CSV table of C-alpha atoms (C1' of nucleotides) in Angstrom, one decimal:
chain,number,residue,atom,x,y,z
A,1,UNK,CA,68.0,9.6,74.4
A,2,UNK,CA,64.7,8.2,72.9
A,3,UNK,CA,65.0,10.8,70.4
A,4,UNK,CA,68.4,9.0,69.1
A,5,UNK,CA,66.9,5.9,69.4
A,6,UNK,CA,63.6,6.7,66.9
A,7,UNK,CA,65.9,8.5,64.5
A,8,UNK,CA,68.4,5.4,63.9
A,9,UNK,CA,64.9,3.0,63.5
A,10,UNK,CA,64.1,5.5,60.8
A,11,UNK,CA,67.3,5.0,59.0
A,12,UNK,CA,66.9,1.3,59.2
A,13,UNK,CA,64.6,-0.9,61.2
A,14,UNK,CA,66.4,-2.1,64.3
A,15,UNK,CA,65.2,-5.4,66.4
A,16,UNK,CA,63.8,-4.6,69.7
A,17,UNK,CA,66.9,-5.9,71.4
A,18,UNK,CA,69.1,-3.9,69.4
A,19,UNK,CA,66.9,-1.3,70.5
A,20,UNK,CA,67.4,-2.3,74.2
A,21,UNK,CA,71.1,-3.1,73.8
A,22,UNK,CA,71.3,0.9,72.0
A,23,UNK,CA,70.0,2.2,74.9
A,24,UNK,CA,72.2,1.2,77.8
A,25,UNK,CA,75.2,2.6,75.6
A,26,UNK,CA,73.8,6.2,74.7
A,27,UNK,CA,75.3,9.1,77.2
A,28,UNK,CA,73.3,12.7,77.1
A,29,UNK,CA,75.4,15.4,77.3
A,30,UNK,CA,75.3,19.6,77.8
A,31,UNK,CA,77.7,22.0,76.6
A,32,UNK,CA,77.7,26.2,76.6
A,33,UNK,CA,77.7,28.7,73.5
A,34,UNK,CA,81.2,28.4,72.2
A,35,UNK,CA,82.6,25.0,73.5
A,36,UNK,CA,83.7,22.1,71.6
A,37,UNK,CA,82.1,18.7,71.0
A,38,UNK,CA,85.5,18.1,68.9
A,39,UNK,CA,88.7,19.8,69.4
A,40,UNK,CA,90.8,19.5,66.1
A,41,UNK,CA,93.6,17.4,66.5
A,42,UNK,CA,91.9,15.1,69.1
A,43,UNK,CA,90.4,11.8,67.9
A,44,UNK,CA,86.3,12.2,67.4
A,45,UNK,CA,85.3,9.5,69.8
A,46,UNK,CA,81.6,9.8,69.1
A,47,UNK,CA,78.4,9.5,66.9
A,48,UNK,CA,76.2,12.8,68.2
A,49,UNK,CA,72.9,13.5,67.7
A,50,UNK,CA,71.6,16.9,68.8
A,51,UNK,CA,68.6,17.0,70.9
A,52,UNK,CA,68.5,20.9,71.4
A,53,UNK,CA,70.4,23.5,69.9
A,54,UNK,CA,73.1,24.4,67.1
A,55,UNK,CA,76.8,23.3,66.6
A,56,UNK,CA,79.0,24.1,63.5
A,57,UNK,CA,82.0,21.5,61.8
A,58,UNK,CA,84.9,23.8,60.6
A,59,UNK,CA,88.5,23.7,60.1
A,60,UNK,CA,91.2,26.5,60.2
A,61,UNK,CA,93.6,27.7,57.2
A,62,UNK,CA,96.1,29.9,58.7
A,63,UNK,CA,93.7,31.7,61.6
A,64,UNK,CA,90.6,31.8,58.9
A,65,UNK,CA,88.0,29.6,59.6
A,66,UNK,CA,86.0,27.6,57.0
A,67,UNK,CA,82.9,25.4,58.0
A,68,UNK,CA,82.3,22.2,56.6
A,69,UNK,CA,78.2,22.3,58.1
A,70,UNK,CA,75.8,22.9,60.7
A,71,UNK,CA,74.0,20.6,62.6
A,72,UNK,CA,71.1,20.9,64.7
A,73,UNK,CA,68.3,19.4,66.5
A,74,UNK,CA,67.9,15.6,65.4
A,75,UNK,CA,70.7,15.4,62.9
A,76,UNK,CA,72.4,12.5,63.8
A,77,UNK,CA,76.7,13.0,62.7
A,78,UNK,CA,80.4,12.4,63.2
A,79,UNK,CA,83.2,13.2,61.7
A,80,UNK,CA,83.8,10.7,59.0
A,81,UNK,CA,87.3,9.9,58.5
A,82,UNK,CA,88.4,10.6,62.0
A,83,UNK,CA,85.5,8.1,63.8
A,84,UNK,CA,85.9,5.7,60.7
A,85,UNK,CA,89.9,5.5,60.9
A,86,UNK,CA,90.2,6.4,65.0
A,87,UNK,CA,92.7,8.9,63.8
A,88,UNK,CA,93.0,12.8,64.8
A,89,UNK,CA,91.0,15.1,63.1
A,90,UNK,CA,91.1,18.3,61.2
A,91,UNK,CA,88.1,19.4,61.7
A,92,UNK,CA,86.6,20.6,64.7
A,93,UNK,CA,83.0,20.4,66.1
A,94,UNK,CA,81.9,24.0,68.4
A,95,UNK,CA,78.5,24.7,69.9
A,96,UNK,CA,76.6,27.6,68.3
A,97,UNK,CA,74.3,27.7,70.9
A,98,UNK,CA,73.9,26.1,74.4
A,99,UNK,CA,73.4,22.4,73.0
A,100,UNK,CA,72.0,19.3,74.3
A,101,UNK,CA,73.1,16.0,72.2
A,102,UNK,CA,73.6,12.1,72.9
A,103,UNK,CA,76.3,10.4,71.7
A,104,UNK,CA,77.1,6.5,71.0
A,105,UNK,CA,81.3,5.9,71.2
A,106,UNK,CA,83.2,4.0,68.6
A,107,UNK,CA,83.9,1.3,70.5
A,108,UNK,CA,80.2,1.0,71.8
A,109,UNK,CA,79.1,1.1,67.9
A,110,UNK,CA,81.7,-1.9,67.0
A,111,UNK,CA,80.4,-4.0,70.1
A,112,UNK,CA,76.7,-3.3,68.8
A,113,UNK,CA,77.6,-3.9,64.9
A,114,UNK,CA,79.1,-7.2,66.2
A,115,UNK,CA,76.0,-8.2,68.0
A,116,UNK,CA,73.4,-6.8,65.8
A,117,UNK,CA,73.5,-7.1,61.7
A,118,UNK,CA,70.5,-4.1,61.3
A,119,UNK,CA,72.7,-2.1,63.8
A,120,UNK,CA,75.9,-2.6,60.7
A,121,UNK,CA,73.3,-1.5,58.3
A,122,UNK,CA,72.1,1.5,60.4
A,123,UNK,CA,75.9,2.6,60.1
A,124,UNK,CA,76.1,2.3,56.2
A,125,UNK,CA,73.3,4.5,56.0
A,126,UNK,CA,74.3,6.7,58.0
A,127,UNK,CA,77.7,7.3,56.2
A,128,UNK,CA,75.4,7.1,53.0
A,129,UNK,CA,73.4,9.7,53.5
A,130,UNK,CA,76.5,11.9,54.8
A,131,UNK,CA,78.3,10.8,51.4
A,132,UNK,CA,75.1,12.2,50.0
A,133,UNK,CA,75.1,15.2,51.4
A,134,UNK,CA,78.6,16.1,50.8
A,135,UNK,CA,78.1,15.1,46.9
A,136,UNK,CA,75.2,17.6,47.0
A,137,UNK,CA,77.5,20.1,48.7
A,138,UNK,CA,80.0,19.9,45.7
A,139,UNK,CA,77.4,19.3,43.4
A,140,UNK,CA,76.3,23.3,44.2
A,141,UNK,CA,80.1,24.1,44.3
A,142,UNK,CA,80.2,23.8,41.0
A,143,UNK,CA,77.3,24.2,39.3
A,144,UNK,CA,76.3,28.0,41.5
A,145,UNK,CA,78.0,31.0,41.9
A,146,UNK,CA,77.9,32.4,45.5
A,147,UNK,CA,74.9,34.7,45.1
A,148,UNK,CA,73.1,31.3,43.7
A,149,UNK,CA,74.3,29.3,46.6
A,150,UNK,CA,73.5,32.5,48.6
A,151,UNK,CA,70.1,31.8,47.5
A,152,UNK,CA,69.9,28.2,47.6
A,153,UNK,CA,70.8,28.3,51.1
A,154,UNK,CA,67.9,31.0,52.2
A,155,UNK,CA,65.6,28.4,51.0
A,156,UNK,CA,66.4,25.5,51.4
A,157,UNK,CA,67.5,26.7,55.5
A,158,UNK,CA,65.2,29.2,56.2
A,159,UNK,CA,64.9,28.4,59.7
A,160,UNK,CA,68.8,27.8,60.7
A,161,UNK,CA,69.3,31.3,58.8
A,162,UNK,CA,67.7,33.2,61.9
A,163,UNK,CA,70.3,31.2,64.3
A,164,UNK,CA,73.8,31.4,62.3
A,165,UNK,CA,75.9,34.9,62.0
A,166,UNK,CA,76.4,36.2,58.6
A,167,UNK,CA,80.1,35.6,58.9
A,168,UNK,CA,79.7,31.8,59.6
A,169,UNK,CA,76.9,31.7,56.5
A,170,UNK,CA,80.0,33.4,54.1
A,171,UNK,CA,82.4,30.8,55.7
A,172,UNK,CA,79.8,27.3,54.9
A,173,UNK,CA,79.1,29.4,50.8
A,174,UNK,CA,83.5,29.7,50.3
A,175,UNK,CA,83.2,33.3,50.0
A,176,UNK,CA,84.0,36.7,51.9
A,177,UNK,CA,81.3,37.9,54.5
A,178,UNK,CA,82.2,41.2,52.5
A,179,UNK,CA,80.9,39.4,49.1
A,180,UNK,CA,77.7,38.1,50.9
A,181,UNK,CA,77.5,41.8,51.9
A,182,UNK,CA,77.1,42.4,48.6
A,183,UNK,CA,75.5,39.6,47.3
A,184,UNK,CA,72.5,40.5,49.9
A,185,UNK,CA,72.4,44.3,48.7
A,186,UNK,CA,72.3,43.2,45.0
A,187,UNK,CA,68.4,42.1,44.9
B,1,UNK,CA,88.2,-10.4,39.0
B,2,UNK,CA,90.9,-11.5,41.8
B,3,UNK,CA,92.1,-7.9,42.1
B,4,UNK,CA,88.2,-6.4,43.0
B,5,UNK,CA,88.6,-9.2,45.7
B,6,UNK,CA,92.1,-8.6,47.1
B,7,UNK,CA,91.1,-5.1,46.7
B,8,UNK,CA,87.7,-5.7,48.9
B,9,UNK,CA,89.9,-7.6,51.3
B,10,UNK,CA,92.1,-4.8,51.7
B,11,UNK,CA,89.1,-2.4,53.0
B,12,UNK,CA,88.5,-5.0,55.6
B,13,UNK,CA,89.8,-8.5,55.9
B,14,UNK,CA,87.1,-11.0,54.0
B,15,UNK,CA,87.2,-14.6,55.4
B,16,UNK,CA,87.6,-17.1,53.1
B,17,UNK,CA,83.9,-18.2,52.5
B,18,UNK,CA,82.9,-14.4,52.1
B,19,UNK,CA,86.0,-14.5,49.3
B,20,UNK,CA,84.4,-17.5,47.8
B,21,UNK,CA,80.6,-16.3,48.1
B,22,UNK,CA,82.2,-12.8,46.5
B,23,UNK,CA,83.8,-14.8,43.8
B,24,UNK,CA,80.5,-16.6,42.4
B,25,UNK,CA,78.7,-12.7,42.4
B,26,UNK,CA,81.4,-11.1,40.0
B,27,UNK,CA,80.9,-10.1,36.4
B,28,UNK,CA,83.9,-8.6,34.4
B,29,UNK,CA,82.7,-6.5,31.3
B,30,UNK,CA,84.7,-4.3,28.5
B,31,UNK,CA,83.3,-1.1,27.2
B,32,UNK,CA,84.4,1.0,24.6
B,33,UNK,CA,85.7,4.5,25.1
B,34,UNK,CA,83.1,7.4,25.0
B,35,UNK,CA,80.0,5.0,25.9
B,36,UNK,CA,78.6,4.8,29.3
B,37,UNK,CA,78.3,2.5,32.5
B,38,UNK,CA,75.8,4.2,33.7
B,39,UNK,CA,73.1,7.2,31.9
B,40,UNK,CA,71.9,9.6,34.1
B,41,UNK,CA,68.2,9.1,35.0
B,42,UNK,CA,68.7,5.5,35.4
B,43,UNK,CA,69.3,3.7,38.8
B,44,UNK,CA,72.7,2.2,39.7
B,45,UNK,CA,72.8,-1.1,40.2
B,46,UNK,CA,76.2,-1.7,40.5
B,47,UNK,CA,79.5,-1.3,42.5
B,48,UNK,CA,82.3,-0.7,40.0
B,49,UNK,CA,85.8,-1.8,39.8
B,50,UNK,CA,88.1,-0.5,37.3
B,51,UNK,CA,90.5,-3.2,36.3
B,52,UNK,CA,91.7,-1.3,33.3
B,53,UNK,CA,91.0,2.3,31.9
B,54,UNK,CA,89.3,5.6,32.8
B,55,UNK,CA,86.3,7.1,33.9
B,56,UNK,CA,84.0,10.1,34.7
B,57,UNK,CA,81.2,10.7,36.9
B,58,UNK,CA,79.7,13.4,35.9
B,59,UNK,CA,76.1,16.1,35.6
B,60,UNK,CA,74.6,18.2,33.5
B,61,UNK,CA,73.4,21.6,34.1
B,62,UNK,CA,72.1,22.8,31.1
B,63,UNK,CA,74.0,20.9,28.7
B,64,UNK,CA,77.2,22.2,30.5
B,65,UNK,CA,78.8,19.3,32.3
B,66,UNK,CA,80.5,19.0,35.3
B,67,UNK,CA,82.8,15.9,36.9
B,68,UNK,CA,82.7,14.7,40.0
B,69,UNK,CA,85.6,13.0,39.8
B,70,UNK,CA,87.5,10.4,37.6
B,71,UNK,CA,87.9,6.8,38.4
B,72,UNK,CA,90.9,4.5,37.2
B,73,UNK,CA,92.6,1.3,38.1
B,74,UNK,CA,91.9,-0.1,41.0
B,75,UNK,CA,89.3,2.1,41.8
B,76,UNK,CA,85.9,0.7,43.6
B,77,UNK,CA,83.0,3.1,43.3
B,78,UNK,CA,79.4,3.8,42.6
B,79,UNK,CA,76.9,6.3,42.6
B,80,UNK,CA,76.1,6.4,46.7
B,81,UNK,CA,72.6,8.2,46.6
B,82,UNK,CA,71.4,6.1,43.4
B,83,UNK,CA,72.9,2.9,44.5
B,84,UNK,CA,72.3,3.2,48.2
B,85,UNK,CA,68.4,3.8,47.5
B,86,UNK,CA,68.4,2.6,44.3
B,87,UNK,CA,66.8,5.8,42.7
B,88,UNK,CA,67.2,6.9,39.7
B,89,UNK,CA,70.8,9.1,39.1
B,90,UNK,CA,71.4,12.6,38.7
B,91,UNK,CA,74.8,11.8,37.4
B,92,UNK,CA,75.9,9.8,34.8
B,93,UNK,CA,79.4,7.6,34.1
B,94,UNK,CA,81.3,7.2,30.8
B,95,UNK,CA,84.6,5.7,29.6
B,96,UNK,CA,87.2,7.8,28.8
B,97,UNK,CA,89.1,5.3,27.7
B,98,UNK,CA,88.4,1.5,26.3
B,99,UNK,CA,87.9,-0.1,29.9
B,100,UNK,CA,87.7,-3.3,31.6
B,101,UNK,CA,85.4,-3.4,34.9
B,102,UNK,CA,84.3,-5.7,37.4
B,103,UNK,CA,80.7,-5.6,38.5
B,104,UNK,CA,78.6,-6.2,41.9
B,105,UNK,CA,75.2,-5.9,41.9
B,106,UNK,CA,72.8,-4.1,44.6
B,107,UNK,CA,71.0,-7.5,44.9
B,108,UNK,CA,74.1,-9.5,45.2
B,109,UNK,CA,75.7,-7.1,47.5
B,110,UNK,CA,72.7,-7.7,49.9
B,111,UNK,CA,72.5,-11.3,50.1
B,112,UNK,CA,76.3,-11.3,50.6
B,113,UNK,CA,76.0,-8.8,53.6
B,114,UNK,CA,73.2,-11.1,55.4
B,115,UNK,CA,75.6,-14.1,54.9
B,116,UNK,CA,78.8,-12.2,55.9
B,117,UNK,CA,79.3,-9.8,58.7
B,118,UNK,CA,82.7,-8.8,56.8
B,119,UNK,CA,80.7,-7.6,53.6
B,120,UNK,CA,78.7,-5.3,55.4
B,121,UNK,CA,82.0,-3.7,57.6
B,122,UNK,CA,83.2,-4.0,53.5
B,123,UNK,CA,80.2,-1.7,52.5
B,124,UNK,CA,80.9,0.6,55.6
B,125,UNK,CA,84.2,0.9,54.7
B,126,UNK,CA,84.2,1.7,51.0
B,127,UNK,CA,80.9,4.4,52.0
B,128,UNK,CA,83.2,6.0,54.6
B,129,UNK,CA,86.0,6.3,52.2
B,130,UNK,CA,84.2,7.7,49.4
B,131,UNK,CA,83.0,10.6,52.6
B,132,UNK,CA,86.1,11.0,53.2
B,133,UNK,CA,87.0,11.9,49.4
B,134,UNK,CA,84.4,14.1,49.1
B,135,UNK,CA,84.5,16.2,52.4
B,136,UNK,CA,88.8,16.3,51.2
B,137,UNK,CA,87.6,17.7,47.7
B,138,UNK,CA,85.0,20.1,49.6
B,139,UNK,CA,87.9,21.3,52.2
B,140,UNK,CA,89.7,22.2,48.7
B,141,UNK,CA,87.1,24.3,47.3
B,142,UNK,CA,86.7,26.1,50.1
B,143,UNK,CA,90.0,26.8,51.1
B,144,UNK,CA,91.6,27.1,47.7
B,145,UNK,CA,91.6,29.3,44.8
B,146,UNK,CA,91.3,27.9,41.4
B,147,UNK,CA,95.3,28.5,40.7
B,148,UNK,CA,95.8,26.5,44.1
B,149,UNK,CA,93.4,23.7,42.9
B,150,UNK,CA,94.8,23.5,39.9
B,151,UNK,CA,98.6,23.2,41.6
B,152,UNK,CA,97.1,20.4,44.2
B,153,UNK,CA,95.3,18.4,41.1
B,154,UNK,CA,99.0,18.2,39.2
B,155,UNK,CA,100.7,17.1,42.4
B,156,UNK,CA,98.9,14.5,43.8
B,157,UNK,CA,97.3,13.4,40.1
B,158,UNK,CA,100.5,13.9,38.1
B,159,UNK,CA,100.0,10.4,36.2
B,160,UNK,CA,96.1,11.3,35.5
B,161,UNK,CA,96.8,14.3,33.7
B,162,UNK,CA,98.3,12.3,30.3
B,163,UNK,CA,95.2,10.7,30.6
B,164,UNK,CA,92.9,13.6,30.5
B,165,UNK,CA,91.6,16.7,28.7
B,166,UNK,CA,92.5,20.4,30.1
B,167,UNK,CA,88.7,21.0,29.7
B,168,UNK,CA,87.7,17.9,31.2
B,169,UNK,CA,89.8,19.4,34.5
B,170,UNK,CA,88.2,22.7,34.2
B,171,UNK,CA,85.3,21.1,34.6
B,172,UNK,CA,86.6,19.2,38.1
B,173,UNK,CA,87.9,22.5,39.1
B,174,UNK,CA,85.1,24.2,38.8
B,175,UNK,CA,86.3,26.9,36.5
B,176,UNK,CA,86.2,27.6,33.0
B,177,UNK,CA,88.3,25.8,29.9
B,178,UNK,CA,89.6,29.7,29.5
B,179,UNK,CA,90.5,30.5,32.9
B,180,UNK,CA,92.3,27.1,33.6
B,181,UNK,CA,94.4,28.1,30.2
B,182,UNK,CA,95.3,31.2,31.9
B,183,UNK,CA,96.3,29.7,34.9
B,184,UNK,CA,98.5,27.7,33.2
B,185,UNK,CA,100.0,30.7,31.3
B,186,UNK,CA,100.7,32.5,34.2
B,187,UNK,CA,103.8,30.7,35.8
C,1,DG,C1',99.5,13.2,3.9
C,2,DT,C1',95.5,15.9,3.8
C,3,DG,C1',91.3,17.6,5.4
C,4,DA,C1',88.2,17.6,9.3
C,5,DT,C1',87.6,17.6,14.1
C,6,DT,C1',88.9,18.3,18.6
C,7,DT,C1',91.6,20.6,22.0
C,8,DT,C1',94.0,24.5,23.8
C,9,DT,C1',95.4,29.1,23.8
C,10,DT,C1',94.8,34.1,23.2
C,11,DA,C1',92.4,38.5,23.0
C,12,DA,C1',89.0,42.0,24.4
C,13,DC,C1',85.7,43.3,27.4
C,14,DT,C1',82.5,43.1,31.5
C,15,DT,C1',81.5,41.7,36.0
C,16,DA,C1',82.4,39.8,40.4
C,17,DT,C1',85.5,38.8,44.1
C,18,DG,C1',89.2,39.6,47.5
C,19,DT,C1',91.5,42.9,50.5
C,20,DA,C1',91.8,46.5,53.8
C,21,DA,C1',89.8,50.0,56.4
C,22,DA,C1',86.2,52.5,58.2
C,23,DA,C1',81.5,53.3,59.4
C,24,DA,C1',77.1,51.9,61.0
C,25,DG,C1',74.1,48.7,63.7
C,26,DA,C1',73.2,45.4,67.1
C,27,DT,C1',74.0,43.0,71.4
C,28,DA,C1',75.8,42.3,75.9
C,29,DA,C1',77.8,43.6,80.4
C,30,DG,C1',78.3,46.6,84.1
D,1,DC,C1',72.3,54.4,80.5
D,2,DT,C1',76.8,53.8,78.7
D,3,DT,C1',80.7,51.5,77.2
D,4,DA,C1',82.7,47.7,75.0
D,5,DT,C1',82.3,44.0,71.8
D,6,DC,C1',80.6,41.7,68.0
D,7,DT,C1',78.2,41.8,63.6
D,8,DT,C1',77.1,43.8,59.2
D,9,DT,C1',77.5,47.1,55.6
D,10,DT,C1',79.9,50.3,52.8
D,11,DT,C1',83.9,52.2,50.2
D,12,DA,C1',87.9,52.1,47.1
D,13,DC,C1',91.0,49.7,44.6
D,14,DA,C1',93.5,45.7,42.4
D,15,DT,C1',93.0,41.2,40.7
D,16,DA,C1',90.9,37.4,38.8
D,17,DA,C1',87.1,35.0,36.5
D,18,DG,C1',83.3,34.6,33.2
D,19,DT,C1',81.9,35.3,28.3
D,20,DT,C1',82.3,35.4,23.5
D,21,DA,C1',84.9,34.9,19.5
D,22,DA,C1',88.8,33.7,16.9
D,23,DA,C1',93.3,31.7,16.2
D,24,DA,C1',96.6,28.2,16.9
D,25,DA,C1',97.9,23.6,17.9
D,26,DA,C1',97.2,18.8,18.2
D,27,DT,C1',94.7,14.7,17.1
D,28,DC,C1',91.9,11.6,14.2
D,29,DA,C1',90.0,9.5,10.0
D,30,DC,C1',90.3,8.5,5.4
DNA sequence: GTGATTTTTTAACTTATGTAAAAAGATAAG
DNA sequence: CTTATCTTTTTACATAAGTTAAAAAATCAC
């Protein structure tokens, strides 16, 4: 819970009674290999930030599965449009392994954002630096081919690539786990 | 000038000293077709609002270039990671047209959000729709082949495409002048 | 209107990817 | 240990994309 707590002060520095005020609101949970944080369909409720372990975002075209990114220990995320709007989503959020996280609710976030300006700010850079993220995503999109996004990856995620399948690491680059296959073989 | 307020207002309702504050903070400038609002290298300073014309934010990768995405009327954007951290820009924005815009600067933008709680719900709301763009235009790549891109882009840009060139769209695609010709051919 | 420039298409060739199916390897459960 | 399941690699084939170059079409400037 502290953990949550130090990582949003990083974003932006919060007052001490934000700090205090945070605290009361923030819920730790545990969830098994395999379960969801986020069912699609369902409305995400929640900011999570992952204490312990590995979780996947991903959405389904016709039974195949495409994943959006991974999050792990102290990344701090939601699911952008569906938190933002309080609308269903279509993406869905599913442990990779058994995973500790913290969440704050939506509704818990507006009260705070009321009471505390730095608390407003903490939330626009947080969907900032997602917005970043994701314009780095397509930035690599276009600019690599797979066995240079293949290789971008290994580097830049050398310690997540021990802890995700091969299949799930084809699914994140847009190609076939038969192409990384290949891709892998190639050098 | 009125419309990048109603348009503001529209994110999230402004109350009316935020709309007069806003007012006072506004510049409206012209540019001519093939120059740019903002080089690449340099920091953004501002949040754009296209009153009239076209736009492209766009990279380059060894002098091939690739768009992020165009900006018309009625748009509001900026660069998030230059802007939000006001760092220098990896991508750059040029007129594809003659164009009228409305400016707010990163200074401005500040004092207005310590003064108004409604600016800084404003700021959250334009970051989390420009998120919500991008993780819609990553879903696409992922799940799409470049003949299905190519479909969705006429579809839902169908008034757009007068407006720009086939190799322009390529580009946005992420596939090659040639290939986007033979996609076209083939149906 | 004519020449110059830009945009778009076509052609030929090479390489990479998707698909489907099977084999090999690794992991987990009993 | 052994079977069952999941993960990864390999094979074979068809299709699509990248590259380079050239031609055709459209647009712009004088």
């Amino acid at each position: 819970m502290e953990n949550f707590i130090v990582h949003c002060n990083r974003l932006t520095g919060l007052t001490e009674s934000a700090k205090v005020d945070l605290r009361t609101k923030l819920t730790t949970k545990h969830i098994a290999k395999g379960h969801y944080l986020l069912q699609d369909g369902n409305t995400c409720k929640y900011l999570f930030f992952i204490n312990q372990g590995l979780a996947k975002t991903f959405f389904f075209k016709e039974d195949k599965e495409f994943i959006m990114r991974f999050f792990t220990e102290s990344n701090l995320f939601t699911v952008v449009d569906s938190f933002g709007n309080q609308q269903p989503s279509g993406y869905a959020v599913v442990a990779l392994e058994d995973t500790s996280y913290t969440t704050l609710s939506y509704d818990d976030l507006q009260t705070l954002c009321q009471r505390h300006h730095c608390m407003e700010t903490f939330f626009s850079k947080l969907l900032a630096k997602a917005a970043t993220h994701m314009m780095q995503r397509i930035t690599e999109m276009l600019e690599d081919n797979p066995a240079e996004r293949y290789a971008r990856f290994v580097t830049n995620n050398q310690a997540l690539l021990q802890r995700i399948t091969l299949g799930d690491l084809a699914s994140y680059l847009g190609i076939t786990q038969v192409s990384l296959s290949r891709i892998r073989a190639r050098k």
